[in-house]
Every structure is written in C-alpha cells, then in structure tokens.
CSV table of C-alpha atoms in Angstrom, one decimal:
chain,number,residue,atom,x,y,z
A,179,UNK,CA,152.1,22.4,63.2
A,180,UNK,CA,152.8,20.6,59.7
A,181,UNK,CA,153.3,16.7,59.9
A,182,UNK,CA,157.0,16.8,59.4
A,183,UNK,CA,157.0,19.2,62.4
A,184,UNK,CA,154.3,17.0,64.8
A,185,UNK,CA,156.7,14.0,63.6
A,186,UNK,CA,159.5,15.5,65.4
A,187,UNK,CA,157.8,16.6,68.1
A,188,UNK,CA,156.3,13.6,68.9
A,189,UNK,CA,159.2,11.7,68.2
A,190,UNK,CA,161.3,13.8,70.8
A,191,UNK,CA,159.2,13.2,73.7
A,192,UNK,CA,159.0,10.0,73.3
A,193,UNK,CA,162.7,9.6,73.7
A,194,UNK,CA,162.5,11.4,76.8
A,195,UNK,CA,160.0,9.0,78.0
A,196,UNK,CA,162.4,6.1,76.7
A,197,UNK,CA,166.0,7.4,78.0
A,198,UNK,CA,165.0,9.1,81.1
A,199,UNK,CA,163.0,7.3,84.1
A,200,UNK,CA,161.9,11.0,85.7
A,201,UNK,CA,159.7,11.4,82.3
A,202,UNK,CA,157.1,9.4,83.5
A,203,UNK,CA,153.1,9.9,83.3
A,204,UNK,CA,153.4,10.8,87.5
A,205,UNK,CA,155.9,13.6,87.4
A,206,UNK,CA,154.3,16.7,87.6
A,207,UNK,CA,156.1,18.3,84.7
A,208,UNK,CA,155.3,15.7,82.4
A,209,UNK,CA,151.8,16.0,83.0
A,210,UNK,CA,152.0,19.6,82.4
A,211,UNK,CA,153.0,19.2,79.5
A,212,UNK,CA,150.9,16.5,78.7
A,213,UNK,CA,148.3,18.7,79.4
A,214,UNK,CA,149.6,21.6,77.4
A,215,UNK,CA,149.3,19.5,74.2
A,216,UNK,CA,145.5,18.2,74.8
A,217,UNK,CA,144.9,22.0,75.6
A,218,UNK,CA,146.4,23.0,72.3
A,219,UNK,CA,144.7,20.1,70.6
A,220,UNK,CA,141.7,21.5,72.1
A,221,UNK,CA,142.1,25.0,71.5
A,222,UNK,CA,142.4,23.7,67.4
A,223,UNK,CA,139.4,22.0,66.8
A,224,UNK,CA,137.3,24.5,68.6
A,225,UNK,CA,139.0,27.5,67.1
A,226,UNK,CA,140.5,26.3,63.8
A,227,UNK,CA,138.0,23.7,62.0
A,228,UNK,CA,135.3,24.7,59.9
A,229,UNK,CA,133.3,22.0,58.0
A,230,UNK,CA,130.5,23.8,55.6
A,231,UNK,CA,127.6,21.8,54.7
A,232,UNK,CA,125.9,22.4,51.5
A,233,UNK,CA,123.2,20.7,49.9
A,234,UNK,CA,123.6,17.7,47.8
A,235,UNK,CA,122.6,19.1,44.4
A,236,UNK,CA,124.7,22.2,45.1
A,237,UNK,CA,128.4,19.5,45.3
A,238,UNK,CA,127.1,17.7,42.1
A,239,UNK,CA,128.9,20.4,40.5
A,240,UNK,CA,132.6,19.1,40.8
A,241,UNK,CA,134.1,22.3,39.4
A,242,UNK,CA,131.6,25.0,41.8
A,243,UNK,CA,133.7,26.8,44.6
A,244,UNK,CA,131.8,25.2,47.4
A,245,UNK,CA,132.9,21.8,45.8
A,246,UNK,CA,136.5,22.6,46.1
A,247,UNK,CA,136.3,24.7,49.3
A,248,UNK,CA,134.6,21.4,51.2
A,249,UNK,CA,137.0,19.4,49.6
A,250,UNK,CA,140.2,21.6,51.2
A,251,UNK,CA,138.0,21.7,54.3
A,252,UNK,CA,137.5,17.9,54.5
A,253,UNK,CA,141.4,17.4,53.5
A,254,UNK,CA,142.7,19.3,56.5
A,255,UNK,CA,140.8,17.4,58.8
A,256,UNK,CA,142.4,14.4,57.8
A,257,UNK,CA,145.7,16.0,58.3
A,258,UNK,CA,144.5,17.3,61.3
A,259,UNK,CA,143.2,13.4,62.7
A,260,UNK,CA,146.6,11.8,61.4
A,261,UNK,CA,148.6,14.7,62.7
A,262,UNK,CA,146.8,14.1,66.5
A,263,UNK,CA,146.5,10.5,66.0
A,264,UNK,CA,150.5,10.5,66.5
A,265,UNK,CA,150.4,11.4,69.7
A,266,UNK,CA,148.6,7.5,70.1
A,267,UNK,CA,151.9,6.2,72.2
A,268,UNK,CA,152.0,8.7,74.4
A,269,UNK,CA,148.8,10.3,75.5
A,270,UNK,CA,146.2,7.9,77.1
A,271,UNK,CA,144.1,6.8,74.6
A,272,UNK,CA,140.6,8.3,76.1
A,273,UNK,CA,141.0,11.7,76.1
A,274,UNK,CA,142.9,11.3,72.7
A,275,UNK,CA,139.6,9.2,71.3
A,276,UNK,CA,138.0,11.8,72.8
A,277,UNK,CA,139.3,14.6,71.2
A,278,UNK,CA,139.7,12.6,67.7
A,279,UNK,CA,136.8,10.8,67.2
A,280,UNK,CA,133.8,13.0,69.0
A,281,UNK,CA,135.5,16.3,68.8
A,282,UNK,CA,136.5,16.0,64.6
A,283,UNK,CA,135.5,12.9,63.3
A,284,UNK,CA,131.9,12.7,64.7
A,285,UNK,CA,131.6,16.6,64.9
A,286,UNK,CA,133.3,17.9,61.8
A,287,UNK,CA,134.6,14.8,59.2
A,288,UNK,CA,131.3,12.5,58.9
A,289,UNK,CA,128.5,15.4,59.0
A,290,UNK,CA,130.4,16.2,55.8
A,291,UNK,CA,130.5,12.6,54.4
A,292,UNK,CA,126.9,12.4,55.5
A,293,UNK,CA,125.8,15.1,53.0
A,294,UNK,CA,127.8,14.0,50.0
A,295,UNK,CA,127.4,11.1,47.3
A,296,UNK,CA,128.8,7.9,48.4
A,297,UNK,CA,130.8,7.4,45.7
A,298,UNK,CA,134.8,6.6,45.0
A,299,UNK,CA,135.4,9.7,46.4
A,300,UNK,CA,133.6,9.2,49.6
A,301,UNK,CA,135.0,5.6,49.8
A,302,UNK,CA,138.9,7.0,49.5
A,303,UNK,CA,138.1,9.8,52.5
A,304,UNK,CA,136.8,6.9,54.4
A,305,UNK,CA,139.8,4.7,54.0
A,306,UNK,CA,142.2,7.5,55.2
A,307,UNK,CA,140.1,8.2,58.1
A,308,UNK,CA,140.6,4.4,59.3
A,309,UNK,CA,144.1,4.0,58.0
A,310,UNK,CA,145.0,6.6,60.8
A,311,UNK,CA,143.8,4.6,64.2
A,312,UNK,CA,146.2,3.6,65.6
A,313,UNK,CA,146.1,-0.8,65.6
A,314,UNK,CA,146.3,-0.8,69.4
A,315,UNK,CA,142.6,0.6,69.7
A,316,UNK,CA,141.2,-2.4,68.5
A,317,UNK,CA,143.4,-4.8,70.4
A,318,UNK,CA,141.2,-5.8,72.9
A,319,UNK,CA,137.8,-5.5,71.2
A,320,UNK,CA,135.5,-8.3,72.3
A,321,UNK,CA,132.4,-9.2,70.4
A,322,UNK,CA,131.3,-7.9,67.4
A,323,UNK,CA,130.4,-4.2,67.7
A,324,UNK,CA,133.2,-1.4,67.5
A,325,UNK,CA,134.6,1.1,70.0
A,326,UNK,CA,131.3,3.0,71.1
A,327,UNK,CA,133.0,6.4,70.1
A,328,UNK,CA,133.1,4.6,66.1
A,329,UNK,CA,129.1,3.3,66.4
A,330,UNK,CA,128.5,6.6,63.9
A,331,UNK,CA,131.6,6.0,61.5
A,332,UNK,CA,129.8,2.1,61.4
A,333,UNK,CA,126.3,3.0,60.6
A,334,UNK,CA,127.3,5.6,57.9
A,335,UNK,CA,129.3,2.8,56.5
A,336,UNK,CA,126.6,0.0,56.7
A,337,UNK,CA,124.2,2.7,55.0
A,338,UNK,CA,126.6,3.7,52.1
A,339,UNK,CA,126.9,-0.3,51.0
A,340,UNK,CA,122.6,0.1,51.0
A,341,UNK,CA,123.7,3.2,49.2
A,342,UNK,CA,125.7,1.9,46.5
A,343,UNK,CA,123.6,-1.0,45.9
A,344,UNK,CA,120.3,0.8,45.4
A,345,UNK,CA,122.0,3.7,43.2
A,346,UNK,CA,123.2,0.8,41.0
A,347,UNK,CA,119.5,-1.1,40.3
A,348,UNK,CA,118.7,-0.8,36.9
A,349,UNK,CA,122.8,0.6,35.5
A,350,UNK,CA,124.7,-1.5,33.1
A,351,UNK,CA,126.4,-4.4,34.6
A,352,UNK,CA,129.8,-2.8,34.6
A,353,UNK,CA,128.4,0.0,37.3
A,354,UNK,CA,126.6,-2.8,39.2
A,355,UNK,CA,129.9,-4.2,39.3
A,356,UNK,CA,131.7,-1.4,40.6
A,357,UNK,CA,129.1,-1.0,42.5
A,358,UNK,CA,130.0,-4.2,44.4
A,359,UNK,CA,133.2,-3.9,44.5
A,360,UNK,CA,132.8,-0.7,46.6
A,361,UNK,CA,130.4,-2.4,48.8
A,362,UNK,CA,133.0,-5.3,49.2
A,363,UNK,CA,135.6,-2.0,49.9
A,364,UNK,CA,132.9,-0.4,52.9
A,365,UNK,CA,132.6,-3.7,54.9
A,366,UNK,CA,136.4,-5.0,55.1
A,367,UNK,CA,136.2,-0.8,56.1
A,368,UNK,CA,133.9,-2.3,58.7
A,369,UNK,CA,136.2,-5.3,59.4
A,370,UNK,CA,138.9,-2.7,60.4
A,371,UNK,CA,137.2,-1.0,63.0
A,372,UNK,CA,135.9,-4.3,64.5
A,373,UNK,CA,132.7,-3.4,63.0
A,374,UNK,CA,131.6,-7.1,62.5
A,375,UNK,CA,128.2,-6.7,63.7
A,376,UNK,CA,127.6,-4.5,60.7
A,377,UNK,CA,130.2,-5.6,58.4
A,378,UNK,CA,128.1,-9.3,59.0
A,379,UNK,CA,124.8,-7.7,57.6
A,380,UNK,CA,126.7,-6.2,55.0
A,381,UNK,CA,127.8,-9.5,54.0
A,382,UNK,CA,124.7,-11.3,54.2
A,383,UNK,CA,122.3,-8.3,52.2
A,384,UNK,CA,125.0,-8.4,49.6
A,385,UNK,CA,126.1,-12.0,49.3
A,386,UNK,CA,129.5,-11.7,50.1
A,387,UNK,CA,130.4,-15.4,50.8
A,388,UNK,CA,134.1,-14.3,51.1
A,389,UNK,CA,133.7,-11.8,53.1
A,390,UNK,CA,131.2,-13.3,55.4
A,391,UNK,CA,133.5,-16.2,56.2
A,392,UNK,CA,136.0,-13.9,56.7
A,393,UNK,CA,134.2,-12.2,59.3
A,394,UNK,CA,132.5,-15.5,60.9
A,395,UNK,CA,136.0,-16.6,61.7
A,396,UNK,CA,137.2,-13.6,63.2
C-alpha cells in the first residue's frame, strides 16, 4: 500500500475504535483483523525486502548501478518503517517493535548502513529512521540505555561519531569542523532514542560540554 493509502486505512480504523464501543481489542473480529494486518506486515518483509550488501569500495562510486540500486533499496525501507510505524495507535506496540525494529531495521536497514561510509548521507538515513518512532515508545524509558530492540541502532551510532572523528584527523579545519558538527548530529540522534548511556560517552570523547549537560540533566 502507498502512504496516502496506509493513511487512510489506518485512519479509518481508528475511528471505528473511537465511535463504536464493540471495536475493541477483545472482540473477536477486531482481533481478526488485527491479526490480518500483522500477517500482511509479515508476509512483506519476508517476501518483499531485499537489502544487497556490496563492498565499501564498490559504493564509492556514487554514479555505479549498485550505488543507486541500494539507495532505492534502502529508500523503501524507510517508506516501508514509516508506512508500518502508523499503525503505532492501534496495534500493541510489541509485536509492532517486533516486526519494525528486528524484522527491518535490525535485519534489513542497518546491515546496509553498517557497510556504507558514515557520512552526510548516512547521517540523513539515520535521522529518518528515528523521526518515524512513534514518541510514546520512549515514554517510560528509565535509566540511560534505550529500548533493548534499539541497543544495535545505538552502537552503530556511538561508532559512526568514532567514525567521523578519526576520518577527519589530519583534514583542513573546515572538514574537522563538519566533522563535529555531525558528531554533535549522531548523539542528540542518541538523545532521541534515550540512548544516554552512549550519547554520554559520545559527549565526553568529543567534548561536547553542551551536549553533555544536556544529557546529565535529562
């Protein structure tokens, strides 16, 4: 289904949930068709999503054919997550997470990040991956570490600020300054996800005074 078409989808049902009482998570036919969605959902990522993985030197060619085909892999996934990720109100958020996070995030999406440059591109994919949870996820976080199903999206983050900083030793200062400026980008990433264990260390490696307080006073 395209967004416009999920939108409406998702957007009926929960009126049916809001106007009628008898739509409720114990009647049988709701559950069915509860059910019938997580099924389809299912059905997709095992049947419809393919992530290549090519080596890094091969992608340093921005104009090669696998360069473009992982990109318009990599792009439908994050149609794909924000597309399922809809469904956030309505579907109990485990098997959801479930699906989302270990079946295309963790399976598909960050294999592919893990074997490409962390660079501004990487970054931006990485920013639309956490700009689709849904706010309510990390509600009720305690303590510093994220949601266990986001411990992998937080350690690829934490390494791509070591990343960033070590490809910039030795560049002119305005590339070491970029350079931090991205890292400064990756840990408020980290702050989002209620990362703070690793968006702390992040802080501290890098000297990110702001950034640490920020995260100290969370």
């Amino acid at each position: 289904m395209s967004t416009r078409q999920t939108q409406r989808f998702v957007t009926m049902v929960q009126r049916l949930v809001d106007d009628y009482p008898t739509v409720a998570g114990d009647n049988k036919a709701t559950q069915a068709l509860l059910r019938t969605v997580l099924g389809r959902m299912r059905k997709t990522l095992d049947d419809d999503v393919f992530m290549p993985l090519y080596p890094k030197g091969v992608l340093e060619n921005k104009s090669s054919g696998a360069y473009y085909f992982l990109q318009r892999q990599f792009w439908s996934c994050v149609k794909l997550l924000g597309n399922m990720l809809q469904w956030h109100s309505i579907l109990a958020r485990e098997p959801l997470m479930e699906l989302c996070v270990d079946g295309l995030l963790n399976r598909y999406m960050l294999l592919a990040l893990q074997n490409s440059e962390v660079n501004d591109d990487s970054i931006e994919k990485s920013q639309k991956i956490i700009s689709s949870f849904p706010r309510q996820w990390f509600a009720g976080v305690e303590g510093d570490e994220t949601l266990p199903p986001l411990q992998n999206l937080a350690r690829y983050l934490s390494h791509s600020a070591n990343t960033l900083h070590k490809n910039s030793i030795g560049c002119p200062d305005i590339d070491r300054r970029k350079a931090r400026e991205n890292i400064k980008q990756v840990a408020k990433l980290l702050v989002q996800i209620h990362a703070l264990d690793h968006a702390l260390q992040v802080a501290r490696e890098h000297s990110l005074k702001d950034l640490k307080q920020m995260v100290v006073g969370r």
